Tab-separated table of C-alpha atoms in Angstrom:
chain	number	residue	atom	x	y	z
A	1	UNK	CA	31.641	52.912	120.842
A	2	UNK	CA	33.715	50.574	118.709
A	3	UNK	CA	35.716	47.939	120.508
A	4	UNK	CA	39.368	47.196	119.866
A	5	UNK	CA	40.092	43.955	118.037
A	6	UNK	CA	42.777	42.465	115.831
A	7	UNK	CA	42.021	44.744	112.891
A	8	UNK	CA	45.533	45.542	111.766
A	9	UNK	CA	46.842	44.073	108.537
A	10	UNK	CA	50.240	43.868	106.864
A	11	UNK	CA	52.050	47.188	107.216
A	12	UNK	CA	54.758	46.386	104.648
A	13	UNK	CA	53.073	48.346	101.875
A	14	UNK	CA	55.746	50.499	100.255
A	15	UNK	CA	57.140	49.169	96.989
A	16	UNK	CA	59.968	50.765	95.040
A	17	UNK	CA	58.796	50.392	91.455
A	18	UNK	CA	59.421	51.504	87.904
A	19	UNK	CA	57.270	52.353	84.925
A	20	UNK	CA	57.713	49.657	82.282
A	21	UNK	CA	55.105	50.647	79.676
A	22	UNK	CA	52.390	53.148	78.815
A	23	UNK	CA	49.698	53.051	76.179
A	24	UNK	CA	47.193	55.617	74.951
A	25	UNK	CA	43.778	53.924	75.186
A	26	UNK	CA	41.588	56.921	74.275
A	27	UNK	CA	42.012	60.633	73.687
A	28	UNK	CA	43.591	61.999	76.864
A	29	UNK	CA	43.632	58.591	78.582
A	30	UNK	CA	46.635	56.332	79.200
A	31	UNK	CA	47.194	52.929	80.737
A	32	UNK	CA	50.431	52.676	82.741
A	33	UNK	CA	52.179	49.407	83.584
A	34	UNK	CA	54.272	49.433	86.761
A	35	UNK	CA	56.665	46.770	88.064
A	36	UNK	CA	57.106	46.629	91.885
A	37	UNK	CA	60.470	45.530	93.266
A	38	UNK	CA	59.041	42.381	94.897
A	39	UNK	CA	55.907	40.198	94.763
A	40	UNK	CA	52.798	42.358	94.966
A	41	UNK	CA	49.670	40.417	96.018
A	42	UNK	CA	46.358	42.236	95.652
A	43	UNK	CA	42.618	41.710	95.299
A	44	UNK	CA	40.652	42.739	92.195
A	45	UNK	CA	38.792	45.636	93.819
A	46	UNK	CA	41.765	47.332	95.472
A	47	UNK	CA	43.613	50.572	94.759
A	48	UNK	CA	47.154	51.920	95.158
A	49	UNK	CA	48.759	55.283	95.751
A	50	UNK	CA	51.299	56.098	93.051
A	51	UNK	CA	54.000	58.485	94.240
A	52	UNK	CA	56.215	60.304	91.763
A	53	UNK	CA	59.439	61.123	93.667
A	54	UNK	CA	60.166	64.318	91.720
A	55	UNK	CA	57.323	66.090	89.931
A	56	UNK	CA	58.282	67.728	86.657
A	57	UNK	CA	55.391	70.129	87.164
A	58	UNK	CA	54.594	71.568	90.629
A	59	UNK	CA	51.370	70.508	92.338
A	60	UNK	CA	50.169	71.951	95.638
A	61	UNK	CA	48.160	68.769	96.258
A	62	UNK	CA	51.336	66.705	96.456
A	63	UNK	CA	53.144	63.997	94.539
A	64	UNK	CA	50.811	61.023	94.977
A	65	UNK	CA	47.358	60.022	93.784
A	66	UNK	CA	45.108	56.979	94.250
A	67	UNK	CA	44.281	54.681	91.316
A	68	UNK	CA	42.186	51.536	90.988
A	69	UNK	CA	44.187	48.483	89.932
A	70	UNK	CA	43.151	47.666	86.373
A	71	UNK	CA	44.561	44.183	85.869
A	72	UNK	CA	44.422	40.819	87.630
A	73	UNK	CA	47.445	39.200	89.304
A	74	UNK	CA	49.877	37.959	86.666
A	75	UNK	CA	53.166	36.069	86.459
A	76	UNK	CA	55.082	39.206	85.491
A	77	UNK	CA	54.081	40.822	88.852
A	78	UNK	CA	53.050	44.063	87.129
A	79	UNK	CA	50.077	46.273	87.929
A	80	UNK	CA	48.177	48.510	85.516
A	81	UNK	CA	46.534	51.829	86.324
A	82	UNK	CA	44.468	54.116	84.113
A	83	UNK	CA	44.585	57.914	84.192
A	84	UNK	CA	42.996	60.804	82.322
A	85	UNK	CA	45.147	63.850	81.621
A	86	UNK	CA	44.283	67.062	83.457
A	87	UNK	CA	45.893	70.395	84.243
A	88	UNK	CA	47.215	69.196	87.605
A	89	UNK	CA	50.977	69.134	87.998
A	90	UNK	CA	50.777	65.501	89.117
A	91	UNK	CA	48.915	64.292	86.003
A	92	UNK	CA	51.184	66.337	83.732
A	93	UNK	CA	54.209	64.758	85.399
A	94	UNK	CA	52.722	61.248	85.201
A	95	UNK	CA	51.992	61.576	81.485
A	96	UNK	CA	55.553	62.799	80.873
A	97	UNK	CA	57.298	59.918	82.662
A	98	UNK	CA	59.618	57.879	80.462
A	99	UNK	CA	59.818	54.097	80.596
A	100	UNK	CA	62.138	53.015	83.387
A	101	UNK	CA	61.230	55.986	85.582
A	102	UNK	CA	61.107	55.221	89.283
A	103	UNK	CA	57.834	55.546	91.195
A	104	UNK	CA	56.751	54.359	94.630
A	105	UNK	CA	53.659	52.233	95.092
A	106	UNK	CA	51.786	52.446	98.405
A	107	UNK	CA	49.255	49.681	98.852
A	108	UNK	CA	47.229	47.800	98.016
A	109	UNK	CA	44.259	49.248	99.908
A	110	UNK	CA	40.490	49.229	99.780
A	111	UNK	CA	37.516	46.906	99.732
A	112	UNK	CA	34.709	48.859	98.064
A	113	UNK	CA	33.652	46.443	95.333
A	114	UNK	CA	33.836	42.855	96.461
A	115	UNK	CA	32.251	39.658	95.277
A	116	UNK	CA	32.749	36.107	96.424
A	117	UNK	CA	32.465	32.756	94.708
A	118	UNK	CA	28.896	31.501	95.121
A	119	UNK	CA	27.312	34.939	95.725
A	120	UNK	CA	23.594	34.879	94.951
A	121	UNK	CA	23.387	38.621	94.289
A	122	UNK	CA	23.547	39.837	90.703
A	123	UNK	CA	25.382	43.075	89.999
A	124	UNK	CA	24.518	46.230	88.063
A	125	UNK	CA	27.575	48.438	87.555
A	126	UNK	CA	27.416	52.127	86.649
A	127	UNK	CA	30.794	53.555	85.617
A	128	UNK	CA	31.825	57.009	84.496
A	129	UNK	CA	35.070	57.758	82.674
A	130	UNK	CA	38.176	55.934	83.872
A	131	UNK	CA	36.143	54.546	86.772
A	132	UNK	CA	35.719	51.568	84.431
A	133	UNK	CA	39.146	50.295	85.547
A	134	UNK	CA	37.932	48.745	88.806
A	135	UNK	CA	35.030	47.014	87.062
A	136	UNK	CA	37.069	45.425	84.262
A	137	UNK	CA	39.390	43.904	86.855
A	138	UNK	CA	36.389	42.633	88.828
A	139	UNK	CA	34.702	41.122	85.736
A	140	UNK	CA	37.899	39.275	84.790
A	141	UNK	CA	38.107	37.894	88.321
A	142	UNK	CA	34.487	36.729	88.296
A	143	UNK	CA	35.234	34.991	85.011
A	144	UNK	CA	37.331	32.534	87.021
A	145	UNK	CA	34.390	31.595	89.252
A	146	UNK	CA	32.679	28.271	88.613
A	147	UNK	CA	29.302	29.991	89.050
A	148	UNK	CA	29.647	33.787	88.752
A	149	UNK	CA	26.731	36.166	89.410
A	150	UNK	CA	25.073	37.864	86.460
A	151	UNK	CA	26.624	41.244	85.779
A	152	UNK	CA	25.501	44.251	83.707
A	153	UNK	CA	27.537	47.407	83.111
A	154	UNK	CA	26.209	50.833	82.096
A	155	UNK	CA	29.303	52.706	80.899
A	156	UNK	CA	28.912	56.505	80.759
A	157	UNK	CA	31.111	59.040	79.024
A	158	UNK	CA	30.859	62.339	77.157
A	159	UNK	CA	31.918	61.044	73.736
A	160	UNK	CA	33.241	57.908	72.063
A	161	UNK	CA	36.687	59.308	71.318
A	162	UNK	CA	37.494	59.773	75.027
A	163	UNK	CA	36.020	56.406	76.075
A	164	UNK	CA	38.675	53.745	76.745
A	165	UNK	CA	38.432	49.937	76.569
A	166	UNK	CA	35.420	49.584	74.274
A	167	UNK	CA	37.082	46.708	72.415
A	168	UNK	CA	38.035	45.046	75.694
A	169	UNK	CA	34.450	45.242	76.934
A	170	UNK	CA	33.211	43.613	73.751
A	171	UNK	CA	35.794	40.837	74.198
A	172	UNK	CA	34.613	40.286	77.783
A	173	UNK	CA	30.995	40.097	76.617
A	174	UNK	CA	31.916	37.474	74.017
A	175	UNK	CA	34.042	35.531	76.487
A	176	UNK	CA	31.676	35.442	79.469
A	177	UNK	CA	27.981	34.628	79.192
A	178	UNK	CA	27.291	36.156	82.653
A	179	UNK	CA	28.311	39.658	81.449
A	180	UNK	CA	26.633	42.268	79.276
A	181	UNK	CA	27.003	46.013	78.914
A	182	UNK	CA	25.802	49.189	77.268
A	183	UNK	CA	27.609	52.462	76.513
A	184	UNK	CA	25.889	55.848	76.803
A	185	UNK	CA	27.193	59.311	75.926
A	186	UNK	CA	24.633	61.234	77.951
A	187	UNK	CA	23.748	61.450	81.665
A	188	UNK	CA	22.542	58.301	83.378
A	189	UNK	CA	18.863	57.434	83.020
A	190	UNK	CA	17.010	54.704	84.860
A	191	UNK	CA	15.723	53.450	81.510
A	192	UNK	CA	19.311	52.382	80.751
A	193	UNK	CA	19.079	49.624	83.371
A	194	UNK	CA	15.355	49.158	84.050
A	195	UNK	CA	15.078	46.104	81.796
A	196	UNK	CA	18.063	44.512	83.532
A	197	UNK	CA	16.629	45.231	86.985
A	198	UNK	CA	13.383	43.522	85.965
A	199	UNK	CA	15.368	40.536	84.728
A	200	UNK	CA	17.626	40.326	87.802
A	201	UNK	CA	14.841	40.866	90.363
A	202	UNK	CA	15.263	42.640	93.686
A	203	UNK	CA	18.392	40.777	94.831
A	204	UNK	CA	20.828	43.236	93.219
A	205	UNK	CA	24.036	44.966	94.223
A	206	UNK	CA	24.376	48.405	92.630
A	207	UNK	CA	28.027	49.414	92.206
A	208	UNK	CA	28.713	53.016	91.166
A	209	UNK	CA	31.996	54.750	90.422
A	210	UNK	CA	33.046	57.854	88.526
A	211	UNK	CA	33.414	61.624	89.005
A	212	UNK	CA	31.540	63.272	91.883
A	213	UNK	CA	28.899	64.918	89.686
A	214	UNK	CA	28.159	61.629	87.918
A	215	UNK	CA	27.895	59.747	91.227
A	216	UNK	CA	25.534	62.373	92.654
A	217	UNK	CA	23.325	62.212	89.563
A	218	UNK	CA	23.237	58.404	89.454
A	219	UNK	CA	22.401	58.249	93.155
A	220	UNK	CA	19.574	60.744	92.713
A	221	UNK	CA	18.108	58.784	89.783
A	222	UNK	CA	18.354	55.441	91.577
A	223	UNK	CA	16.890	56.813	94.808
A	224	UNK	CA	13.928	58.313	92.963
A	225	UNK	CA	13.267	54.837	91.561
A	226	UNK	CA	13.137	53.210	95.008
A	227	UNK	CA	16.661	51.766	94.983
A	228	UNK	CA	17.807	51.772	98.606
A	229	UNK	CA	21.084	53.297	99.768
A	230	UNK	CA	21.905	49.994	101.507
A	231	UNK	CA	21.990	48.186	98.155
A	232	UNK	CA	24.438	50.699	96.626
A	233	UNK	CA	28.236	50.551	96.798
A	234	UNK	CA	30.632	53.334	95.858
A	235	UNK	CA	34.362	53.787	95.293
A	236	UNK	CA	36.261	56.988	96.100
A	237	UNK	CA	33.336	59.390	95.522
A	238	UNK	CA	30.122	59.003	97.512
A	239	UNK	CA	26.773	60.790	97.093
A	240	UNK	CA	26.816	64.329	98.443
A	241	UNK	CA	24.132	64.643	101.154
A	242	UNK	CA	21.943	67.753	101.512
A	243	UNK	CA	23.464	70.553	103.627
A	244	UNK	CA	26.857	68.841	103.420
A	245	UNK	CA	29.728	70.834	104.928
A	246	UNK	CA	32.041	72.480	102.399
A	247	UNK	CA	35.545	73.917	102.488
A	248	UNK	CA	34.203	77.460	102.132
A	249	UNK	CA	31.800	76.952	105.058
A	250	UNK	CA	34.586	75.699	107.312
A	251	UNK	CA	36.962	78.472	106.250
A	252	UNK	CA	34.296	81.056	107.039
A	253	UNK	CA	33.668	79.553	110.479
A	254	UNK	CA	37.363	79.309	111.358
A	255	UNK	CA	38.591	82.530	109.790
A	256	UNK	CA	37.214	84.681	112.583
A	257	UNK	CA	39.651	85.378	115.404
A	258	UNK	CA	37.635	83.744	118.161
A	259	UNK	CA	38.522	81.347	120.959
A	260	UNK	CA	36.954	78.323	119.236
A	261	UNK	CA	38.892	78.860	115.990
A	262	UNK	CA	42.198	79.351	117.809
A	263	UNK	CA	41.584	76.329	120.060
A	264	UNK	CA	41.159	74.024	117.050
A	265	UNK	CA	43.970	75.449	114.939
A	266	UNK	CA	46.580	75.484	117.701
A	267	UNK	CA	45.531	72.361	119.592
A	268	UNK	CA	48.376	69.902	120.167
A	269	UNK	CA	46.052	67.095	119.032
A	270	UNK	CA	45.694	66.152	115.391
A	271	UNK	CA	42.273	67.604	114.467
A	272	UNK	CA	40.439	67.406	111.154
A	273	UNK	CA	36.943	68.304	109.979
A	274	UNK	CA	35.372	66.315	107.146
A	275	UNK	CA	32.130	66.365	105.242
A	276	UNK	CA	29.574	63.576	105.650
A	277	UNK	CA	31.521	61.366	103.218
A	278	UNK	CA	34.799	61.726	105.091
A	279	UNK	CA	36.414	64.180	102.667
A	280	UNK	CA	38.816	66.430	104.564
A	281	UNK	CA	37.786	70.095	104.669
A	282	UNK	CA	40.195	71.319	107.346
A	283	UNK	CA	43.350	70.046	109.040
A	284	UNK	CA	44.976	71.884	111.934
A	285	UNK	CA	48.690	72.482	112.400
A	286	UNK	CA	49.138	69.399	114.606
A	287	UNK	CA	47.535	67.154	111.955
A	288	UNK	CA	49.950	68.525	109.371
A	289	UNK	CA	52.935	68.028	111.674
A	290	UNK	CA	51.995	64.486	112.733
A	291	UNK	CA	51.100	63.156	109.259
A	292	UNK	CA	53.740	65.094	107.340
A	293	UNK	CA	51.168	66.335	104.798
A	294	UNK	CA	50.305	69.985	104.249
A	295	UNK	CA	46.714	71.119	104.613
A	296	UNK	CA	46.545	71.613	100.840
A	297	UNK	CA	47.528	67.972	100.333
A	298	UNK	CA	44.999	66.750	102.896
A	299	UNK	CA	41.984	68.851	101.903
A	300	UNK	CA	39.969	67.072	99.208
A	301	UNK	CA	41.351	63.683	100.204
A	302	UNK	CA	39.975	61.302	102.801
A	303	UNK	CA	41.970	60.054	105.813
A	304	UNK	CA	43.004	57.086	103.657
A	305	UNK	CA	45.836	59.418	102.554
A	306	UNK	CA	47.629	58.640	105.818
A	307	UNK	CA	45.531	55.627	106.877
A	308	UNK	CA	44.082	52.592	105.127
A	309	UNK	CA	46.225	50.141	107.096
A	310	UNK	CA	43.448	48.431	109.010
A	311	UNK	CA	41.472	45.338	108.057
A	312	UNK	CA	38.677	46.086	105.524
A	313	UNK	CA	36.084	44.836	108.016
A	314	UNK	CA	37.254	47.524	110.428
A	315	UNK	CA	36.363	50.307	107.993
A	316	UNK	CA	32.963	48.784	107.255
A	317	UNK	CA	32.233	48.702	110.981
A	318	UNK	CA	33.618	52.233	111.365
A	319	UNK	CA	31.273	53.667	108.733
A	320	UNK	CA	28.366	51.707	110.155
A	321	UNK	CA	28.898	53.368	113.529
A	322	UNK	CA	29.475	56.786	111.929
A	323	UNK	CA	26.212	56.530	109.981
A	324	UNK	CA	24.415	55.623	113.207
A	325	UNK	CA	25.810	58.720	114.865
A	326	UNK	CA	27.784	56.762	117.444
A	327	UNK	CA	30.767	58.326	119.174
A	328	UNK	CA	33.882	56.443	118.068
A	329	UNK	CA	37.107	55.888	119.974
A	330	UNK	CA	39.565	53.345	118.620
A	331	UNK	CA	43.263	52.567	118.262
A	332	UNK	CA	44.347	52.880	114.632
A	333	UNK	CA	47.570	52.342	112.698
A	334	UNK	CA	48.580	55.176	110.346
A	335	UNK	CA	51.499	55.965	108.064
A	336	UNK	CA	53.242	59.336	107.880
A	337	UNK	CA	54.160	60.839	104.518
A	338	UNK	CA	57.733	59.614	104.994
A	339	UNK	CA	56.467	56.030	105.366
A	340	UNK	CA	56.881	55.764	109.146
A	341	UNK	CA	54.154	53.789	110.910
A	342	UNK	CA	52.574	55.412	113.947
A	343	UNK	CA	49.684	54.592	116.269
A	344	UNK	CA	46.850	56.789	117.494
A	345	UNK	CA	43.679	56.759	119.493
A	346	UNK	CA	41.119	58.285	117.119
A	347	UNK	CA	38.024	60.046	118.445
A	348	UNK	CA	35.268	60.795	115.914
A	349	UNK	CA	32.089	62.761	116.559
A	350	UNK	CA	29.336	63.814	114.175
A	351	UNK	CA	28.442	67.382	113.221
A	352	UNK	CA	24.704	67.873	112.849
A	353	UNK	CA	22.748	70.200	110.624
A	354	UNK	CA	19.633	72.242	111.564
A	355	UNK	CA	17.345	69.213	111.292
A	356	UNK	CA	19.677	66.904	113.215
A	357	UNK	CA	21.066	65.325	110.051
A	358	UNK	CA	24.769	64.395	109.834
A	359	UNK	CA	26.575	67.009	107.722
A	360	UNK	CA	30.143	66.223	108.735
A	361	UNK	CA	32.530	64.869	111.339
A	362	UNK	CA	35.232	66.225	113.602
A	363	UNK	CA	38.034	63.809	114.405
A	364	UNK	CA	40.993	64.063	116.731
A	365	UNK	CA	43.917	61.683	116.967
A	366	UNK	CA	46.190	61.207	119.945
A	367	UNK	CA	49.611	59.859	118.980
A	368	UNK	CA	50.342	56.876	121.240
A	369	UNK	CA	53.313	55.490	119.308
A	370	UNK	CA	55.643	55.782	122.313
A	371	UNK	CA	53.179	53.875	124.492
A	372	UNK	CA	52.696	51.158	121.863
A	373	UNK	CA	56.466	50.806	121.476
A	374	UNK	CA	56.840	50.497	125.277
A	375	UNK	CA	54.061	47.890	125.415
A	376	UNK	CA	55.726	45.890	122.637
A	377	UNK	CA	59.049	46.094	124.487
A	378	UNK	CA	57.379	44.823	127.665
A	379	UNK	CA	55.706	42.000	125.725
A	380	UNK	CA	59.078	40.974	124.296
A	381	UNK	CA	60.647	41.044	127.770
A	382	UNK	CA	57.796	38.978	129.216
A	383	UNK	CA	58.120	36.468	126.373
A	384	UNK	CA	61.876	36.237	126.917
A	385	UNK	CA	61.401	35.815	130.672
A	386	UNK	CA	58.859	33.049	130.087
A	387	UNK	CA	61.324	31.342	127.753
A	388	UNK	CA	64.068	31.563	130.362
A	389	UNK	CA	61.684	30.295	133.047
A	390	UNK	CA	60.872	27.284	130.893
A	391	UNK	CA	64.580	26.644	130.432
A	392	UNK	CA	65.197	26.929	134.185
A	393	UNK	CA	62.248	24.688	135.033
A	394	UNK	CA	63.447	22.169	132.454
A	395	UNK	CA	66.937	22.321	133.899
A	396	UNK	CA	65.601	21.811	137.437
A	397	UNK	CA	63.536	18.820	136.343
A	398	UNK	CA	66.576	17.360	134.622
A	399	UNK	CA	68.612	17.751	137.824
A	400	UNK	CA	65.908	15.924	139.795
A	401	UNK	CA	65.960	13.106	137.248
A	402	UNK	CA	69.764	12.850	137.435
A	403	UNK	CA	69.711	12.743	141.229
A	404	UNK	CA	67.161	9.949	141.074
A	405	UNK	CA	69.365	8.018	138.639
A	406	UNK	CA	72.431	8.471	140.895
A	407	UNK	CA	70.408	7.324	143.873
A	408	UNK	CA	69.300	4.209	141.983
A	409	UNK	CA	72.895	3.447	140.960
A	410	UNK	CA	74.122	3.845	144.545
A	411	UNK	CA	71.448	1.559	146.050
A	412	UNK	CA	72.781	-1.703	144.541
A	413	UNK	CA	76.258	-0.890	145.805
A	414	UNK	CA	74.919	-0.213	149.278
A	415	UNK	CA	72.912	-3.437	149.280
A	416	UNK	CA	75.954	-5.545	148.221
A	417	UNK	CA	77.889	-4.420	151.308
């Protein structure tokens, strides 16, 4: 069981913002520049949710999506995101926004791809499509290190015309001697990086990002070449394990009118079922009511949709315990769709497949916001009482001192008589 600790971070993460620029960087791909209404500090591997207040085109999955931050911190306080057009109402609305349009930024969040000054691990990056955004930001950041690790990027796409930032990658290669890259317009092959692995040795961090199918394929290729799961890092999409739970499986199990199905659906506790990677497959009525999101908005996302407010180390520890199969119970800070912060006790248990493998998780959350508010009120009252006590003690000590002074002044007069 995880223990409670000071894992909460800054909750002030909603920024009224406006779109200041957009640029087509490849066929069907745009870079958007957004200006938050106040200073926006972030780290190079983080992401934001971009909320469009009024969608021009309806989208059952809601009016916000997550994007990696493309740029490094700059004096103009802007952030860049990269998006590929699709048939979703959200993407259609995003691509039709005019300059000056208002959006809301939620974030920053995340800690998937990190590197520190002085790290002795070289990095091999495998990026698909617009997943390149997180890596370009990270490479620019490492360029500021006095001794950056060696870094190689294998950039995958279907064709050159839809591949953004080729010129920028060439500029980075020319600017930084620690960085090199290759571009491939076919599925990932181990031969693409084998020569680099031999050069870098065994002390390598493998960072993979892109669409789900590309991530699954890259993971399969790397695993078959004796690259361990522990040395791999992923962003957003994670490898799909065998026998992983799916939406259709859960719907089939819960569609029957039995006691178990009704108990979950109508429980007063927020209850969700996810696959082994934490992707939501089912959310009961209480989860929808408490978070403010519909089931359609929640399914396909991870709990970061309403969470992500804890310290990055907390989530690393959380996934460590989940992978070990440990039962988890922990107080967590969440944010409702309307931006309101609330507090829960989360309980997470694994769902096992026929061979005992983890194929998913069931999680319940008990809203304890009222209790937390009462505890904070008590803490404030105790602090105020302690302050008053200190004042009273100080006043009493001062009175004792004054009495002593009066006594000393009276003594000479008494002695003179």
